[in-house]
Tab-separated table of C-alpha atoms in Angstrom:
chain	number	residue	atom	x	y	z
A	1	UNK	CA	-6.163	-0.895	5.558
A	2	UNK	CA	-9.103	-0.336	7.552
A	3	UNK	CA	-12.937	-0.749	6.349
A	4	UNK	CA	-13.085	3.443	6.331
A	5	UNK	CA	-10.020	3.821	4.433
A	6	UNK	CA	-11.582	1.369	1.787
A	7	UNK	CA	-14.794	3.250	1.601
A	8	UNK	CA	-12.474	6.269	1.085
A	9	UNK	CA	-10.937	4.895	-1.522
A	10	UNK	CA	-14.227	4.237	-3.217
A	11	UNK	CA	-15.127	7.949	-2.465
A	12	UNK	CA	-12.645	9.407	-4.107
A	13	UNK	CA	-12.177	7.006	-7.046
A	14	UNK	CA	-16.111	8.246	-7.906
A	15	UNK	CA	-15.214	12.103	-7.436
A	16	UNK	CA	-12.421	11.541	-9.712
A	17	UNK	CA	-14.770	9.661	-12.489
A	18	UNK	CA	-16.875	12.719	-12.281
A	19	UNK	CA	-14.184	15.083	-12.765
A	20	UNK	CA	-13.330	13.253	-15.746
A	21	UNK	CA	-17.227	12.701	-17.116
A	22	UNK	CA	-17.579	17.010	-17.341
A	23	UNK	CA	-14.262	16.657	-19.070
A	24	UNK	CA	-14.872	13.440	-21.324
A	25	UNK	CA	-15.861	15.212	-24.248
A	26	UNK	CA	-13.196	18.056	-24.528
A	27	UNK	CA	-9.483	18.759	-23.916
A	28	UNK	CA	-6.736	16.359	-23.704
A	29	UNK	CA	-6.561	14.415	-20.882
A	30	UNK	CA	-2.940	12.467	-19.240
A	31	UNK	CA	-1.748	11.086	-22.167
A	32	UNK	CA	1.324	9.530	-19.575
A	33	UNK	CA	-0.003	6.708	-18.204
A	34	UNK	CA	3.826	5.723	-17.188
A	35	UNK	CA	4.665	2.173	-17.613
A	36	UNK	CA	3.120	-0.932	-15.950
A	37	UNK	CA	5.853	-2.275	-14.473
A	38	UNK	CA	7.287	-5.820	-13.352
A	39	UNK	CA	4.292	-6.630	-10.680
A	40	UNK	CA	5.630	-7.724	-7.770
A	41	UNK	CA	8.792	-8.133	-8.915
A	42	UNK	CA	11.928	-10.231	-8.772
A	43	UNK	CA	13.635	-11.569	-6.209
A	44	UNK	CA	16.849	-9.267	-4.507
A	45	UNK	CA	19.533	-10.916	-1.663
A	46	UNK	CA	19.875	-9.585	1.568
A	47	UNK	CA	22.667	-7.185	2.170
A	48	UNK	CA	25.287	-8.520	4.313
A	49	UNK	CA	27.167	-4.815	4.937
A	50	UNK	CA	27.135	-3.725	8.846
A	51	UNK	CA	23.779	-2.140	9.504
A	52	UNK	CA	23.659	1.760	8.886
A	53	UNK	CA	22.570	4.954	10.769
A	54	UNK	CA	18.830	5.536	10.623
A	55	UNK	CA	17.801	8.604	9.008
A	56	UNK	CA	16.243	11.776	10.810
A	57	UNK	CA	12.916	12.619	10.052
A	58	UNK	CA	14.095	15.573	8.059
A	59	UNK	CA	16.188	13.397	6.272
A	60	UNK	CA	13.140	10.812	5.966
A	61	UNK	CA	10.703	12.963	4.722
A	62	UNK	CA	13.041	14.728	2.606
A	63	UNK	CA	13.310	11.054	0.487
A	64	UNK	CA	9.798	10.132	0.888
A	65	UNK	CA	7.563	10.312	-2.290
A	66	UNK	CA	6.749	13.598	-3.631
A	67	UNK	CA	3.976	14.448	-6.411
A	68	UNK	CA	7.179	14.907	-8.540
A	69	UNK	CA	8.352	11.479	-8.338
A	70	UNK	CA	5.430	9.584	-10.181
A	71	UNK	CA	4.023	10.471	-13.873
A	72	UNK	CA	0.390	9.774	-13.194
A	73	UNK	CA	-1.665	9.352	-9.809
A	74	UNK	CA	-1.812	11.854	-6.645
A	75	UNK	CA	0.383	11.850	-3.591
A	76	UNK	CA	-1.116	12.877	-0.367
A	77	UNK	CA	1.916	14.141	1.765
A	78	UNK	CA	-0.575	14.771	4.995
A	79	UNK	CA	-2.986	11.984	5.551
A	80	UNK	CA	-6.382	12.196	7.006
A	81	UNK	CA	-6.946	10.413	9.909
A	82	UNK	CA	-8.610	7.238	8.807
A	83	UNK	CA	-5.242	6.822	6.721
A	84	UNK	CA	-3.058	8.206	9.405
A	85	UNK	CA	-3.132	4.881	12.012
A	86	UNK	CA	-1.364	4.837	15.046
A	87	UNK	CA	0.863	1.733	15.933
A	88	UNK	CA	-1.124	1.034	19.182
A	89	UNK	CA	-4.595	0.884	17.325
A	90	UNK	CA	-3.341	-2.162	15.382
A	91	UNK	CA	-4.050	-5.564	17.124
A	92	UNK	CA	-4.390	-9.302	15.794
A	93	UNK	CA	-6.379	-12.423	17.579
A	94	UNK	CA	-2.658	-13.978	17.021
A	95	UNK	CA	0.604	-11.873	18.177
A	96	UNK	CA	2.497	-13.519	15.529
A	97	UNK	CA	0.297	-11.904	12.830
A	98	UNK	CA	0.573	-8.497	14.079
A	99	UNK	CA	3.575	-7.725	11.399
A	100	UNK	CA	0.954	-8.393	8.744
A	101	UNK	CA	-2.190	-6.227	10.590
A	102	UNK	CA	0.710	-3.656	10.683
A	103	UNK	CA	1.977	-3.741	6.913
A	104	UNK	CA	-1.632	-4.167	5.868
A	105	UNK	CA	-2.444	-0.834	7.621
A	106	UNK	CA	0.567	1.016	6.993
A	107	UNK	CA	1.548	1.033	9.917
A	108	UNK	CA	5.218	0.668	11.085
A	109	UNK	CA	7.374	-2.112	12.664
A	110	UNK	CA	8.953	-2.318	16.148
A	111	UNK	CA	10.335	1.414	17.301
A	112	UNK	CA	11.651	2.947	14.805
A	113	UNK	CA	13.976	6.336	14.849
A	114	UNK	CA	11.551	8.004	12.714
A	115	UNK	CA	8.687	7.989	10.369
A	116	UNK	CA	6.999	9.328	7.507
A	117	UNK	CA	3.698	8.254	5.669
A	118	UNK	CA	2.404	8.843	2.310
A	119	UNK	CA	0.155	7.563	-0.108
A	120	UNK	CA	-0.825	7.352	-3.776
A	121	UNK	CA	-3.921	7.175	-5.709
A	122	UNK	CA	-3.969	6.182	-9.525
A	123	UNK	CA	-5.840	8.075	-11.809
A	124	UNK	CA	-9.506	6.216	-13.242
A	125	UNK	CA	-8.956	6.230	-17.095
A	126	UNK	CA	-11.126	8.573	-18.634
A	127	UNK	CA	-14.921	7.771	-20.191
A	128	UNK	CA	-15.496	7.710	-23.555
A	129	UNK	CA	-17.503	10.189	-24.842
A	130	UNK	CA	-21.404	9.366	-24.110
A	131	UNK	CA	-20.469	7.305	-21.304
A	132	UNK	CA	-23.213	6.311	-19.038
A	133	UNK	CA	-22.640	8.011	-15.451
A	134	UNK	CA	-23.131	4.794	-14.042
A	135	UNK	CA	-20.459	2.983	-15.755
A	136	UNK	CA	-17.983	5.883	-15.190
A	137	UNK	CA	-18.324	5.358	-11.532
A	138	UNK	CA	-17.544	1.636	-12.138
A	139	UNK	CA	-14.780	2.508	-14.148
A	140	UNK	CA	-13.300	4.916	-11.151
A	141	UNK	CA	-13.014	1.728	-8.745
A	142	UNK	CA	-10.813	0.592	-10.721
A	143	UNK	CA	-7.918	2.187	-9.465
A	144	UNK	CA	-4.954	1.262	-7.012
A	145	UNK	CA	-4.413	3.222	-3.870
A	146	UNK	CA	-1.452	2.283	-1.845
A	147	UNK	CA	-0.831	3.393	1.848
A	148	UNK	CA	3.484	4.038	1.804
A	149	UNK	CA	5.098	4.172	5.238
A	150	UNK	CA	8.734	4.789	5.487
A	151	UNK	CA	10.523	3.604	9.147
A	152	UNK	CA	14.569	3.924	9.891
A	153	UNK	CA	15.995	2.173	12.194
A	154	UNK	CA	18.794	2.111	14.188
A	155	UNK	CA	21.228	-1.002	14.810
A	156	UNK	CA	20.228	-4.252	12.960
A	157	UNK	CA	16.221	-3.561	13.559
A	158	UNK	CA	15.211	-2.632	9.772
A	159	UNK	CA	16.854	-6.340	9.047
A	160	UNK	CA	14.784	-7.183	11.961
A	161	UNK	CA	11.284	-5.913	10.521
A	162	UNK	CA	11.772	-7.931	7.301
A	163	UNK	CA	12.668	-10.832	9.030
A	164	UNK	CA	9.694	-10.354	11.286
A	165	UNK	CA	7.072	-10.083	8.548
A	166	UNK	CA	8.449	-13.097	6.506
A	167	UNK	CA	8.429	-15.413	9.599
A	168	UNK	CA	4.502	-13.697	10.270
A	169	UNK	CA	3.075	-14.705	6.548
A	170	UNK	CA	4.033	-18.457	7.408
A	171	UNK	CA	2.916	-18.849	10.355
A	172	UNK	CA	-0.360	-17.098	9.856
A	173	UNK	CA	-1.002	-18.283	6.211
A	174	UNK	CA	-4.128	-19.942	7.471
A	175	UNK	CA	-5.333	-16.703	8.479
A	176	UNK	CA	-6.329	-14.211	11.052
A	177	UNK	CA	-8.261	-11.220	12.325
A	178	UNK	CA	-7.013	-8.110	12.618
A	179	UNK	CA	-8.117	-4.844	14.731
A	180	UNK	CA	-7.146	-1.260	12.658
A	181	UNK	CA	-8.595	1.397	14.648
A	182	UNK	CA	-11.393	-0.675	16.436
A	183	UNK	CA	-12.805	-1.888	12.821
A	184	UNK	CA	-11.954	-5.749	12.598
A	185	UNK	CA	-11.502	-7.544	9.724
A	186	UNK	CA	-10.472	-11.380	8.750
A	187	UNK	CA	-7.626	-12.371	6.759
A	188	UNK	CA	-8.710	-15.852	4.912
A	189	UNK	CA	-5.457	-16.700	4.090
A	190	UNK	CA	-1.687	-15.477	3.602
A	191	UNK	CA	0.627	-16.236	0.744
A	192	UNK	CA	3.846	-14.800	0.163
A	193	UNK	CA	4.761	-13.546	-3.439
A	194	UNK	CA	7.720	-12.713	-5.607
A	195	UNK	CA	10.005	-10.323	-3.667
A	196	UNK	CA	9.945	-6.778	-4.854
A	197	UNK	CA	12.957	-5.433	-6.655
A	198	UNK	CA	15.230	-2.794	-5.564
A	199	UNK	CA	16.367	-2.295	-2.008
A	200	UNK	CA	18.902	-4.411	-0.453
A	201	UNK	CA	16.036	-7.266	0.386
A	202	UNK	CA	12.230	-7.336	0.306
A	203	UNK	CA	9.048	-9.021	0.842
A	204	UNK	CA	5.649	-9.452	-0.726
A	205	UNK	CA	2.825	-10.546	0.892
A	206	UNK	CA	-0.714	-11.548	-0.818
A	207	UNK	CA	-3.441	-11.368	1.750
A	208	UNK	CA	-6.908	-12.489	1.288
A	209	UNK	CA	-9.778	-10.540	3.256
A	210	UNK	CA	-13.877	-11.975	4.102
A	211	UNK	CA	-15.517	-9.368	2.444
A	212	UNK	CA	-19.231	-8.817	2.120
A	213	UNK	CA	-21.638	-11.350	0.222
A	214	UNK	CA	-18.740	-14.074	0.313
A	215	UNK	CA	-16.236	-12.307	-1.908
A	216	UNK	CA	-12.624	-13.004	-1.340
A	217	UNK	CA	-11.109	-9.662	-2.000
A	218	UNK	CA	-7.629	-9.469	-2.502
A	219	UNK	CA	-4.982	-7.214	-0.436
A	220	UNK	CA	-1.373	-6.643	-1.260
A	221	UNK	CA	1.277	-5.788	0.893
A	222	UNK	CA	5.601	-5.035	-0.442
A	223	UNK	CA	8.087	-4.298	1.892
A	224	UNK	CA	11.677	-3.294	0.907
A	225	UNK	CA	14.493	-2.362	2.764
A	226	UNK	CA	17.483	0.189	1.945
A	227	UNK	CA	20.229	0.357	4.309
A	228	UNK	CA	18.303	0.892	7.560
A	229	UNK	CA	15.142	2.316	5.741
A	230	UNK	CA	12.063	0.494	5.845
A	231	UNK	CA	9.485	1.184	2.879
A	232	UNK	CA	5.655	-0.310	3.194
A	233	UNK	CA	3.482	-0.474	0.496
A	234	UNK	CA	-0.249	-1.271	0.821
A	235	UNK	CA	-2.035	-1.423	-1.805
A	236	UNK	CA	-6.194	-2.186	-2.392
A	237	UNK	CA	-8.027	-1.811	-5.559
A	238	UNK	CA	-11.593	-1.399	-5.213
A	239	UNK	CA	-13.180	-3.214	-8.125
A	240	UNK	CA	-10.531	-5.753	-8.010
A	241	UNK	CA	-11.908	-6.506	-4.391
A	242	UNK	CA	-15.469	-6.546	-5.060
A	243	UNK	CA	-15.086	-9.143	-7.812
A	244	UNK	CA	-12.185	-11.047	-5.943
A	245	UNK	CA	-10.080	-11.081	-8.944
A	246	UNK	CA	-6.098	-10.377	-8.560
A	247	UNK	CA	-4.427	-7.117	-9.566
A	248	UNK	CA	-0.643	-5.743	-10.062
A	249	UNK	CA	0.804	-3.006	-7.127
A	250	UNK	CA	1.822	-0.130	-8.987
A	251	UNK	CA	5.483	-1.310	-9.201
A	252	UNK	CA	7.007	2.226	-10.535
A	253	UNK	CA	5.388	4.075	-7.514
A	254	UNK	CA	7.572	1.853	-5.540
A	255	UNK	CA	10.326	1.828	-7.736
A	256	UNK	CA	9.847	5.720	-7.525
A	257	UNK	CA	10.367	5.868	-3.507
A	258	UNK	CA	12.708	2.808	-3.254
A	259	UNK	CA	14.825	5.066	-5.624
A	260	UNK	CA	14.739	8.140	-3.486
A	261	UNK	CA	16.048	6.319	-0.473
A	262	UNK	CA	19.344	5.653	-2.313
């Protein structure tokens, strides 16, 4: 996810806090926060059925997430441009990390047959009544947003794509820099995680970015597969990142659109 996607993030996280500060005192609010979920996840085998017939876009964006889906948290269906990345403005220092620069951004693997993109913004918990301004804007960075991509494939390349990004967070665990729309940024480190559950296989991916003033901020990065569907989940959370402390994806988002692919 690129620097101006972050600072995005943060923008809309603090309009959101604001919305809920003129509100904090009256009303009731989302009382459905939905359910936490299992994190990352548990581990799921890879499917050894013949490989299946991508899906059409129709048929793609017909199962990608819809506002519908989730109980709390706002899909965009039409991203803006600094969300919106195109596979050729994604470059690493090392070709064999370009499968992470390209999950990281949201950006599809290979060629697929057809795309669609989404993404998902939690909702900041609402200020007590009396709550400095201040600390409501603090409060609104703390907040997943998570870039979704969905990529079908035809042939064995959605099999492909996994096995691409697994075989990318070893050999670039030590690091690299990657390029998202001419705005670099350096990966300290790569670790993979539990896989996600779900799917017919998946991968999780814990990266580590140089942010300002020294701070190792946190990115995370799920990938599942469902028949020849590809589903990428990117997910930053702002305060999370400027402290460097860990955070959980939102694992019923993703349980959400893994479940609409079939």
């Amino acid at each position: 996810m690129s620097a101006t996607a972050v600072r995005r993030t943060a923008l809309a996280a603090s309009a959101a806090a604001l919305a809920l500060l003129a509100t904090a005192c009256g009303g009731s609010g989302d009382a459905d926060k939905g359910a936490e979920g299992k994190g990352e996840g548990g581990s799921s085998a890879a499917a050894s059925a013949p490989a299946a017939k991508a899906l059409t876009a129709a048929e793609l964006e017909k199962a990608a997430l819809a506002q519908s889906d989730v109980k709390s948290g706002k899909v965009t269906t039409k991203l803006p441009a600094g969300d919106d990345i195109a596979p050729d403005k994604v470059t690493a220092d090392n070709e064999a990390c370009l499968p992470l620069a390209r999950a990281h951004a949201g950006v599809a693997q290979g060629e697929p047959a057809s795309t669609a993109k989404r993404s998902w913004l939690g909702t900041p918990k609402k200020p007590a009544p009396g709550t400095k301004p201040e600390d409501a804007l603090l409060a609104a960075l703390d907040v997943n947003k998570t870039l979704i991509g969905l990529a079908s494939y035809d042939g064995g390349a959605a099999e492909a794509a996994l096995k691409g990004l697994s075989a990318a967070a070893q050999k670039c665990a030590g690091g690299f820099t990657a390029t998202v729309d001419g705005e670099k940024t350096r990966f300290l480190k790569v670790a993979t995680a539990a896989a996600p559950q779900g799917g017919d296989e998946g991968v999780a991916v814990n990266l580590t970015m140089a942010a300002d003033e020294g701070v190792k901020a946190p990115v995370k990065v799920v990938v599942v597969r469902k028949d020849a569907t590809v589903a990428t989940f990117s997910t930053i959370n702002m305060a999370a990142m400027a402290a460097g402390k860990d955070y959980k994806v939102p694992a019923d988002v993703i349980a959400a659109q893994v479940a609409k692919l079939g």
